[in-house]
Coordinates of C-alpha atoms and ligand atoms in Angstrom, one line a residue:
M1 CA 61.0 209.5 352.0
R2 CA 58.6 212.1 350.8
K3 CA 59.4 215.6 352.0
T4 CA 56.9 217.1 354.5
L5 CA 55.2 220.1 353.0
S6 CA 53.4 222.7 355.0
L7 CA 50.6 224.7 353.5
P8 CA 52.0 228.2 353.8
F9 CA 55.1 226.9 352.0
A10 CA 52.9 225.5 349.3
A11 CA 51.1 228.7 348.9
L12 CA 54.2 230.9 348.8
A13 CA 56.4 228.5 346.9
L14 CA 56.4 230.8 343.9
S15 CA 60.0 231.9 343.9
A16 CA 61.0 235.5 343.3
A17 CA 62.8 234.3 340.1
C18 CA 59.5 232.7 338.9
V19 CA 57.6 235.9 339.5
A20 CA 60.2 238.0 337.6
T21 CA 60.0 235.8 334.5
A22 CA 56.3 235.0 334.7
A23 CA 55.2 238.0 332.7
T24 CA 57.5 237.1 329.8
T25 CA 57.6 233.3 329.8
A26 CA 55.0 231.7 327.6
P27 CA 53.0 228.7 329.0
H28 CA 55.2 225.7 328.9
L29 CA 55.6 222.2 330.4
A30 CA 58.0 221.4 333.2
S31 CA 59.0 217.9 334.1
R32 CA 60.5 216.4 337.3
D33 CA 60.7 212.9 338.6
G34 CA 58.6 211.5 335.8
R35 CA 55.8 214.0 336.4
T36 CA 54.9 217.1 334.3
A37 CA 53.1 220.3 335.0
L38 CA 51.7 223.0 332.8
I39 CA 53.4 226.2 334.0
V40 CA 51.3 229.3 333.5
D41 CA 52.7 232.7 334.7
G42 CA 55.4 231.0 336.8
A43 CA 53.5 228.2 338.6
P44 CA 51.7 224.9 337.8
F45 CA 48.2 225.3 336.5
T46 CA 45.4 222.8 336.2
M47 CA 43.0 223.2 333.3
L48 CA 39.4 223.0 334.5
G49 CA 38.2 223.1 330.9
V50 CA 35.3 222.9 328.7
Q51 CA 35.3 222.1 325.0
V52 CA 32.7 223.9 322.9
N53 CA 30.6 222.2 320.1
N54 CA 32.3 222.0 316.8
S55 CA 30.7 225.0 315.1
S56 CA 30.9 227.4 318.0
N57 CA 34.1 228.9 316.6
Y58 CA 32.5 232.1 315.2
P59 CA 32.1 235.5 316.9
A60 CA 28.3 235.2 316.6
A61 CA 28.3 232.0 318.6
L62 CA 30.6 233.2 321.4
D63 CA 27.8 234.7 323.5
K64 CA 26.5 231.1 323.9
V65 CA 30.0 229.9 325.0
W66 CA 31.0 232.2 327.9
P67 CA 27.9 231.8 330.0
A68 CA 28.2 228.0 330.0
A69 CA 32.0 228.2 330.8
L70 CA 31.2 230.6 333.7
D71 CA 28.3 228.5 335.0
V72 CA 30.5 225.4 335.1
H73 CA 33.3 227.4 336.9
A74 CA 35.8 226.5 334.1
N75 CA 39.1 228.4 333.8
T76 CA 39.8 227.4 330.2
V77 CA 37.8 227.1 327.0
E78 CA 38.9 224.7 324.3
I79 CA 37.7 226.0 321.0
P80 CA 38.5 225.4 317.3
V81 CA 40.3 227.7 314.9
A82 CA 39.5 226.2 311.5
W83 CA 41.8 226.5 308.5
E84 CA 38.7 227.2 306.3
Q85 CA 37.9 230.1 308.5
V86 CA 41.3 231.9 308.6
E87 CA 42.4 231.2 305.0
P88 CA 39.2 231.0 302.9
V89 CA 41.2 232.2 299.9
E90 CA 44.7 230.9 299.5
G91 CA 47.3 233.3 300.9
R92 CA 44.7 235.7 302.3
F93 CA 44.6 235.3 306.1
D94 CA 41.8 236.8 308.3
F95 CA 42.4 236.5 312.0
G96 CA 39.4 238.7 313.0
Y97 CA 37.8 235.7 314.8
V98 CA 40.9 235.0 316.8
D99 CA 41.2 238.6 317.9
T100 CA 37.5 238.7 319.0
L101 CA 37.9 235.3 320.7
L102 CA 41.0 236.4 322.8
A103 CA 39.5 239.7 323.7
Q104 CA 36.3 238.1 324.9
A105 CA 38.1 235.3 326.7
R106 CA 40.0 237.9 328.7
Q107 CA 36.8 239.8 329.5
H108 CA 35.4 236.6 330.9
G109 CA 38.5 235.6 332.8
Q110 CA 39.0 232.5 330.7
H111 CA 42.1 230.9 329.3
L112 CA 42.0 229.2 325.9
V113 CA 43.2 226.1 324.2
L114 CA 43.1 226.5 320.4
L115 CA 42.1 223.4 318.4
W116 CA 43.7 223.6 314.9
F117 CA 41.2 222.0 312.6
G118 CA 43.4 221.7 309.5
T119 CA 44.1 218.8 307.2
W120 CA 42.3 216.4 309.5
K121 CA 39.3 216.8 311.8
N122 CA 37.9 213.5 313.0
T123 CA 40.2 212.1 310.2
G124 CA 38.5 214.0 307.4
P125 CA 39.3 217.2 305.6
A126 CA 35.9 219.0 306.3
Y127 CA 37.6 222.0 308.0
A128 CA 40.2 222.5 305.3
P129 CA 39.3 225.4 302.9
E130 CA 37.4 224.5 299.8
W131 CA 40.5 225.3 297.6
V132 CA 42.2 222.4 299.4
K133 CA 39.5 219.8 299.8
F134 CA 38.3 219.8 296.2
D135 CA 41.7 220.0 294.5
N136 CA 42.7 216.3 294.7
K137 CA 45.4 216.7 292.2
R138 CA 47.4 219.2 294.3
F139 CA 46.1 217.9 297.6
P140 CA 45.8 214.2 297.1
R141 CA 43.6 211.8 299.1
M142 CA 44.6 208.3 300.3
V143 CA 44.2 205.2 298.2
D144 CA 42.9 202.0 299.7
K145 CA 44.2 198.5 299.1
Q146 CA 41.8 198.1 296.1
G147 CA 43.2 201.3 294.6
K148 CA 40.1 203.4 295.3
T149 CA 40.5 207.0 296.3
I150 CA 39.0 207.5 299.8
Y151 CA 37.8 210.5 301.9
C152 CA 41.0 211.1 303.9
L153 CA 43.8 213.4 302.7
T154 CA 47.1 211.5 302.4
P155 CA 49.9 212.3 304.8
F156 CA 52.2 212.1 301.8
G157 CA 50.8 215.2 300.1
D158 CA 53.8 217.6 300.0
E159 CA 51.6 220.5 298.9
T160 CA 49.0 219.8 301.5
L161 CA 51.7 219.8 304.2
K162 CA 53.2 223.0 302.9
A163 CA 49.8 224.7 302.8
D164 CA 48.7 223.5 306.2
R165 CA 52.0 224.4 307.8
K166 CA 51.9 227.9 306.2
A167 CA 48.4 228.6 307.6
F168 CA 49.4 227.2 311.0
V169 CA 52.6 229.3 311.1
A170 CA 50.5 232.4 310.2
L171 CA 48.1 231.6 313.1
M172 CA 51.0 231.1 315.6
T173 CA 52.7 234.3 314.3
H174 CA 49.5 236.2 314.9
L175 CA 49.0 234.6 318.3
R176 CA 52.5 235.6 319.4
Q177 CA 51.8 239.2 318.4
I178 CA 48.5 239.4 320.3
D179 CA 49.2 237.1 323.3
A180 CA 52.8 236.7 324.1
A181 CA 52.5 239.2 326.9
R182 CA 49.1 238.0 328.1
H183 CA 49.2 234.2 328.1
T184 CA 45.5 233.8 327.4
V185 CA 46.2 230.8 325.1
L186 CA 47.8 228.0 327.1
M187 CA 48.2 225.2 324.5
V188 CA 47.4 224.3 320.9
Q189 CA 46.0 221.0 319.7
V190 CA 47.4 220.2 316.2
E191 CA 44.7 218.7 314.0
N192 CA 41.9 216.7 315.5
E193 CA 41.4 213.0 316.1
V194 CA 43.7 212.0 313.2
G195 CA 43.9 208.6 311.6
T196 CA 41.8 206.8 309.0
Y197 CA 38.6 204.8 309.1
G198 CA 38.0 202.0 306.7
T199 CA 41.6 201.4 305.5
V200 CA 44.6 200.6 307.6
R201 CA 47.0 202.9 305.6
D202 CA 47.6 204.7 302.3
F203 CA 48.4 202.2 299.5
G204 CA 49.3 204.9 297.0
A205 CA 52.6 204.6 295.1
K206 CA 54.6 206.9 297.4
A207 CA 53.3 205.3 300.6
Q208 CA 54.0 201.8 299.2
A209 CA 57.6 202.7 298.4
L210 CA 58.2 204.0 301.9
F211 CA 56.4 201.0 303.4
E212 CA 59.0 198.7 301.8
Q213 CA 61.9 200.7 303.3
A214 CA 63.6 200.2 306.7
V215 CA 61.8 201.4 309.9
P216 CA 63.6 204.6 311.0
A217 CA 66.0 204.1 313.9
A218 CA 64.2 206.7 316.1
V219 CA 61.0 204.6 315.7
L220 CA 62.8 201.3 316.5
Q221 CA 64.2 203.0 319.7
R222 CA 60.8 204.2 321.0
Q223 CA 58.3 201.6 319.7
K224 CA 58.7 198.0 320.8
S225 CA 57.2 195.4 318.5
P226 CA 54.2 193.6 320.1
V227 CA 55.4 190.5 318.4
A228 CA 58.9 188.8 318.6
L229 CA 60.3 189.5 315.1
A230 CA 63.3 191.1 313.5
A231 CA 64.9 193.9 315.6
A232 CA 65.4 196.0 312.5
G233 CA 64.3 195.9 308.8
S234 CA 61.2 196.8 306.9
W235 CA 57.9 197.6 308.7
R236 CA 56.6 194.2 308.0
E237 CA 59.8 192.5 309.2
V238 CA 59.8 194.3 312.5
Y239 CA 56.1 194.8 313.3
G240 CA 54.4 191.9 311.5
D241 CA 50.6 192.2 311.4
Y242 CA 50.9 195.6 313.1
A243 CA 53.1 197.0 310.3
D244 CA 50.4 198.8 308.3
E245 CA 48.9 200.6 311.3
Y246 CA 52.3 201.5 312.7
F247 CA 53.5 202.8 309.4
H248 CA 50.4 204.9 309.0
A249 CA 50.9 206.3 312.5
W250 CA 54.5 207.2 311.6
A251 CA 53.3 208.9 308.4
I252 CA 50.7 211.0 310.1
A253 CA 52.9 211.8 313.1
S254 CA 55.7 212.9 310.8
Y255 CA 53.3 215.2 309.0
I256 CA 52.0 216.7 312.2
E257 CA 55.6 217.1 313.4
E258 CA 56.3 219.4 310.5
V259 CA 53.3 221.5 311.2
A260 CA 54.0 221.7 315.0
K261 CA 57.7 222.3 314.6
A262 CA 57.1 225.3 312.3
G263 CA 54.5 226.7 314.5
R264 CA 56.6 226.4 317.7
A265 CA 59.5 228.0 315.9
V266 CA 57.5 231.3 315.8
Y267 CA 55.6 230.9 319.1
D268 CA 56.6 228.1 321.4
L269 CA 53.4 226.9 323.2
P270 CA 52.8 223.3 324.4
M271 CA 51.2 221.3 321.7
Y272 CA 49.3 218.0 321.8
V273 CA 47.3 215.6 319.6
N274 CA 44.0 214.0 320.7
N275 CA 42.9 210.5 320.1
A276 CA 39.7 208.7 319.1
Q277 CA 40.6 205.7 321.0
R278 CA 40.8 202.0 320.3
N279 CA 39.5 199.8 323.0
S280 CA 42.0 200.4 325.8
A281 CA 40.8 197.5 328.0
A282 CA 40.8 194.7 325.4
P283 CA 43.9 192.7 324.6
L284 CA 46.1 194.3 321.9
A285 CA 45.4 193.0 318.4
P286 CA 46.2 194.2 314.9
W287 CA 43.8 196.7 313.3
K288 CA 40.5 195.1 312.2
D289 CA 38.6 198.2 311.0
D290 CA 37.7 198.7 314.7
F291 CA 39.3 202.2 315.2
A292 CA 40.9 205.0 313.2
S293 CA 44.3 203.5 312.1
G294 CA 47.3 205.8 312.4
G295 CA 45.8 208.0 315.2
P296 CA 47.8 208.3 318.5
T297 CA 46.2 205.3 320.1
Y298 CA 47.8 204.0 323.2
D299 CA 49.7 201.3 321.4
V300 CA 51.6 203.7 319.1
I301 CA 52.5 206.5 321.5
G302 CA 56.1 205.5 321.0
I303 CA 55.9 206.1 317.3
Y304 CA 54.4 209.6 317.9
K305 CA 57.2 210.3 320.4
A306 CA 59.8 209.3 317.8
A307 CA 58.2 211.0 314.8
A308 CA 56.8 214.1 316.4
P309 CA 59.1 215.4 319.1
H310 CA 57.3 218.8 318.9
I311 CA 54.1 217.2 320.1
D312 CA 54.2 217.0 323.9
I313 CA 51.3 214.9 324.6
A314 CA 49.2 212.2 323.0
A315 CA 45.9 212.7 324.8
P316 CA 42.8 210.4 325.0
D317 CA 39.3 211.6 324.1
I318 CA 37.1 209.6 326.4
Y319 CA 33.6 208.7 325.3
N320 CA 33.3 205.2 326.7
P321 CA 31.4 205.4 330.0
E322 CA 32.6 202.0 331.4
S323 CA 34.8 202.5 334.5
V324 CA 37.0 199.6 333.4
Q325 CA 37.7 201.4 330.1
F326 CA 38.2 204.7 331.9
D327 CA 40.8 203.1 334.2
A328 CA 42.6 201.4 331.3
T329 CA 42.7 204.6 329.3
L330 CA 44.4 206.6 332.1
A331 CA 46.8 203.8 332.9
K332 CA 47.9 203.5 329.2
F333 CA 48.2 207.2 328.3
Q334 CA 49.9 208.4 331.5
R335 CA 53.5 207.6 331.2
P336 CA 56.8 209.4 332.2
D337 CA 57.2 210.4 328.6
N338 CA 53.5 211.3 328.1
P339 CA 51.8 213.4 330.7
L340 CA 48.1 212.9 331.3
L341 CA 45.7 215.3 329.7
V342 CA 42.0 214.6 329.0
P343 CA 41.1 217.2 326.4
E344 CA 37.7 215.7 325.6
M345 CA 35.3 213.6 327.6
S346 CA 31.6 213.1 327.2
H347 CA 29.4 215.5 329.1
A348 CA 26.9 212.8 330.0
P349 CA 26.0 212.9 333.7
G350 CA 27.9 209.7 334.6
Y351 CA 31.2 211.4 333.7
G352 CA 31.0 213.9 336.5
R353 CA 32.6 211.5 338.9
Y354 CA 35.6 211.0 336.6
V355 CA 36.8 214.6 337.3
Y356 CA 38.0 213.4 340.7
Q357 CA 39.9 210.5 339.2
V358 CA 41.5 212.5 336.4
L359 CA 42.5 215.4 338.6
G360 CA 43.6 213.1 341.4
S361 CA 45.8 211.3 338.9
G362 CA 47.7 214.5 338.3
S363 CA 46.3 215.3 334.9
L364 CA 47.3 218.7 333.4
G365 CA 43.6 219.2 332.8
I366 CA 40.2 217.9 331.7
A367 CA 37.4 219.1 329.5
P368 CA 33.9 217.7 329.0
F369 CA 32.9 218.2 325.3
G370 CA 29.9 220.1 324.1
I371 CA 29.6 222.6 326.9
D372 CA 28.0 225.7 325.4
Y373 CA 24.4 227.0 325.1
T374 CA 24.0 226.6 321.4
T375 CA 21.4 223.9 322.0
Y376 CA 23.3 221.3 320.0
T377 CA 23.8 217.9 321.8
N378 CA 25.9 215.0 320.7
F379 CA 23.6 212.4 322.5
P380 CA 24.1 209.4 322.7
L381 CA 27.8 210.2 323.2
G382 CA 27.0 213.0 325.6
T383 CA 24.0 214.2 327.5
K384 CA 20.6 214.5 325.8
L385 CA 20.0 217.7 327.8
T386 CA 20.6 221.2 326.5
G387 CA 20.9 224.5 328.3
K388 CA 21.9 224.9 331.9
P389 CA 21.4 221.3 332.9
I390 CA 24.5 220.3 330.9
V391 CA 26.8 222.0 333.4
E392 CA 25.3 220.3 336.4
P393 CA 27.4 217.2 336.6
F394 CA 30.6 219.3 336.6
A395 CA 29.9 222.7 338.1
A396 CA 30.1 222.0 341.8
T397 CA 33.2 219.9 341.4
Y398 CA 34.9 222.5 339.2
A399 CA 34.0 225.1 341.9
V400 CA 35.9 223.3 344.7
F401 CA 38.9 222.5 342.5
G402 CA 38.9 226.0 341.1
S403 CA 39.0 227.5 344.6
M404 CA 42.4 225.8 345.2
Q405 CA 43.5 225.3 341.6
R406 CA 47.1 226.5 342.0
L407 CA 47.6 224.5 345.1
W408 CA 46.2 221.4 343.6
S409 CA 48.4 221.7 340.5
R410 CA 51.5 222.1 342.7
W411 CA 50.5 219.0 344.8
A412 CA 49.9 217.1 341.6
F413 CA 53.3 218.1 340.3
E414 CA 54.8 216.9 343.5
G415 CA 53.1 213.5 343.2
R416 CA 50.9 214.0 346.2
T417 CA 47.5 213.6 344.6
H418 CA 45.2 210.6 344.1
G419 CA 41.7 210.2 342.7
V420 CA 39.1 207.5 342.3
A421 CA 35.7 207.4 340.7
E422 CA 33.0 205.0 341.7
P423 CA 33.4 201.8 339.5
D424 CA 30.5 200.3 337.7
D425 CA 30.5 197.4 340.1
R426 CA 30.1 199.9 343.0
K427 CA 32.9 198.2 345.0
D428 CA 35.3 199.9 347.4
R429 CA 38.4 201.6 346.1
T430 CA 41.6 201.9 348.1
I431 CA 44.3 204.5 347.9
A432 CA 47.8 203.9 349.3
M433 CA 49.4 207.0 350.7
G434 CA 52.7 206.2 352.5
A435 CA 51.8 205.1 356.0
W436 CA 48.1 205.5 355.4
T437 CA 45.5 203.8 353.3
A438 CA 42.2 205.4 352.3
T439 CA 39.2 203.2 351.6
V440 CA 36.5 204.8 349.6
S441 CA 33.1 203.2 349.6
F442 CA 29.9 204.2 347.8
R443 CA 26.1 204.1 348.2
E444 CA 26.5 204.7 352.0
W445 CA 24.2 206.7 354.2
Q446 CA 26.0 209.1 356.4
F447 CA 25.3 207.2 359.5
G448 CA 26.0 203.5 360.3
E449 CA 27.2 200.5 358.5
K450 CA 25.8 198.6 355.5
S451 CA 26.5 195.4 357.5
W452 CA 24.0 196.2 360.2
P453 CA 20.9 194.1 360.2
S454 CA 18.9 197.2 360.8
H455 CA 20.5 199.1 357.9
P456 CA 17.8 200.3 355.5
A457 CA 17.6 198.4 352.2
E458 CA 17.2 201.6 350.3
F459 CA 20.1 203.6 348.9
P460 CA 20.7 207.3 349.3
P461 CA 19.2 209.5 346.6
G462 CA 21.5 210.5 343.8
T463 CA 23.3 207.1 343.9
E464 CA 21.0 205.2 341.5
Q465 CA 23.8 205.3 339.0
P466 CA 27.6 205.3 339.9
N467 CA 28.1 208.9 340.8
G468 CA 30.8 208.9 343.5
G469 CA 34.3 210.4 343.3
V470 CA 37.1 211.3 345.7
A471 CA 40.4 213.1 345.2
I472 CA 43.0 213.3 348.0
A473 CA 46.2 215.4 348.3
Q474 CA 48.6 214.2 350.9
I475 CA 50.0 217.6 351.9
A476 CA 52.1 216.3 354.8
D477 CA 53.0 212.8 356.2
D478 CA 49.8 212.7 358.3
E479 CA 47.7 215.4 356.6
F480 CA 45.3 215.3 353.7
V481 CA 43.1 217.6 351.7
I482 CA 40.1 215.6 350.6
V483 CA 37.3 216.5 348.2
G484 CA 34.5 214.2 347.1
Q485 CA 30.9 213.5 346.3
H486 CA 28.6 210.6 347.0
A487 CA 31.3 208.7 348.8
R488 CA 32.6 207.6 352.2
V489 CA 36.3 207.9 353.0
R490 CA 38.0 206.0 355.8
I491 CA 41.7 206.4 356.5
A492 CA 43.6 203.6 358.3
S493 CA 47.2 203.3 359.3
T494 CA 49.2 200.9 357.3
A495 CA 52.3 201.3 359.4
A496 CA 52.8 199.2 362.5
Q497 CA 53.1 202.2 364.8
G498 CA 51.5 202.5 368.3
N499 CA 48.2 200.8 369.2
G500 CA 45.9 202.5 366.7
A501 CA 45.0 205.7 364.8
M502 CA 42.2 208.2 364.7
F503 CA 41.3 211.5 363.3
A504 CA 43.1 214.4 365.0
R505 CA 41.2 217.1 363.1
V506 CA 38.7 217.1 360.3
E507 CA 38.2 220.6 359.2
E508 CA 35.7 221.7 356.6
G509 CA 36.7 225.0 355.0
H510 CA 38.2 226.7 352.0
F511 CA 41.4 228.1 350.7
E512 CA 41.7 231.8 350.2
P513 CA 43.3 232.9 346.9
S514 CA 46.6 233.4 348.8
G515 CA 46.5 229.7 349.6
K516 CA 45.7 230.3 353.3
W517 CA 43.3 227.7 354.7
V518 CA 40.2 229.0 356.4
M519 CA 38.4 226.6 358.7
E520 CA 34.6 226.9 358.8
R521 CA 33.9 224.0 361.2
N522 CA 35.5 220.9 362.7
W523 CA 33.8 217.6 362.0
N524 CA 33.5 215.3 364.9
G525 CA 31.0 212.8 366.5
D526 CA 28.4 211.6 364.0
Q527 CA 30.2 213.4 361.2
T528 CA 33.3 211.3 361.6
D529 CA 32.2 208.1 363.5
W530 CA 31.2 206.5 360.2
G531 CA 34.0 207.7 358.0
L532 CA 33.9 211.0 356.1
N533 CA 30.7 211.1 354.2
F534 CA 30.5 213.2 351.1
T535 CA 27.1 213.9 349.7
A536 CA 25.9 215.5 346.4
Q537 CA 27.5 218.8 347.3
P538 CA 31.3 218.5 347.3
V539 CA 33.2 220.1 350.2
I540 CA 36.8 220.5 351.0
L541 CA 38.1 218.8 354.2
K542 CA 41.6 219.2 355.7
V543 CA 42.2 216.1 357.7
R544 CA 45.0 215.3 360.1
M545 CA 45.5 211.8 361.4
G546 CA 47.0 210.9 364.8
R547 CA 48.2 207.7 366.4
Y548 CA 48.0 206.5 370.0
Ligands
LIG1 C1 35.4 213.8 319.1 C2 35.8 215.0 318.2 O1 37.1 215.3 318.5 C3 34.9 216.2 318.5 O2 35.3 217.3 317.7 C4 33.5 215.8 318.3 O3 33.3 215.5 316.9 C5 33.1 214.6 319.2 N1 34.0 213.5 318.9 C6 31.7 214.2 318.9 O4 30.8 215.1 319.4

């Protein structure tokens, strides 16, 4: 049975040993019972992140970055460090931008996740220095099945790997020097949305020779074949029609491993790769030019685990608004060997509700993409708005989670949290929590039942599109912290105990930085008779259930 946890305990659970080592221990991942937490300064941390637009990685752009991060109540900014920027001339490194970035992040109370745009950014070499991307002899590109040289640098370029690794090691060395005692930088993303569009793999001579060889044992161990074929042998013999994609995933992951391993040897921060996804809700099928082959799509996470043990997480970038897709993505990427992290998500308004689902699912963090005030917008992937309105779908939600961030991360690490977003079909969602079940419904007025003949036909304002979300932490057997927007929550007993159940207390309030709960008012009467009704403005409720 789950251990009962009292709030003061949760707040004070930072042990003396943790405090003593916090100042010196770099951010790292800790795992327990199949769950993982990002530990920052001795305790679990949830990244309420934003990712800036692609070209905001220059000192001159930073004054458009911080105001947006602060307006959205973020605690972490994900921002590129481009290879072309730090090594414009081979062997001559300039980390001036990184120094300015860290200094300004600290001034603005922000952590950072650095995005290493090296050999691959959205699969291409655009962010590699010119001396790399136009010297195809030394830094070869891939060759397609017809023998044509294509846009993507090959993962079999020894010189490319050597040069990328050297630059990355220089970055990590610099980072250790300026940040090992401060922990401004929490994680590093190695490359960006790797894979290849238009061809399933490299068909160059070196690639072809390796493709004919036996699948490495480590891959066989971690990656089951989707088809019943040979248990060992060549890629084709084991993986059939999936062989080309799987081989390419292995090649890219092996390359990234070399970069990450060398970087971590000098400064050991958590590292992850992000994924331009394949359709996560459709039945699995071999690559048909329908996604970037070789990227860390859900179906090849095992290959990345085998080939790149220095990469902690294969993380989904989510730009498909459909709730069915969203559910499928979280279900496929969250595994005991692969913690959930959503390092990129569209900033279109409909995605605001997904923050509840992602953080309730125990994600290490989340970051809508394109949050800065540079006036660029990636519509139709993201919002068409620019300026302050871009933060609106996220700001109030981030504010409530931010006010209890350390508590929430601890509850998530303990497996106490749950989250739902309003599905596109607007139907109820249920959450099983031990002896209790929460039912979350949407498009409800705060009073009465939809089933009443006298119930108005009109829906509450702000619910024209799916916009509801709820996250619940079960902090004790009968006690819950609930946050939400545009949703009604009812809690029923699932245990056959006594004659019935009802709310004992429904306190609206906030947590002090120390973790102490401060009640502002107790909900009762109309405020609880029709469930707990969350409106556009998220609030925190501390709810205790009782039985009679
Ligand atoms: C996903 C990439 O990782 C981002 O850098 C960006 O290009 C978005 N797609 C599109 O805006």
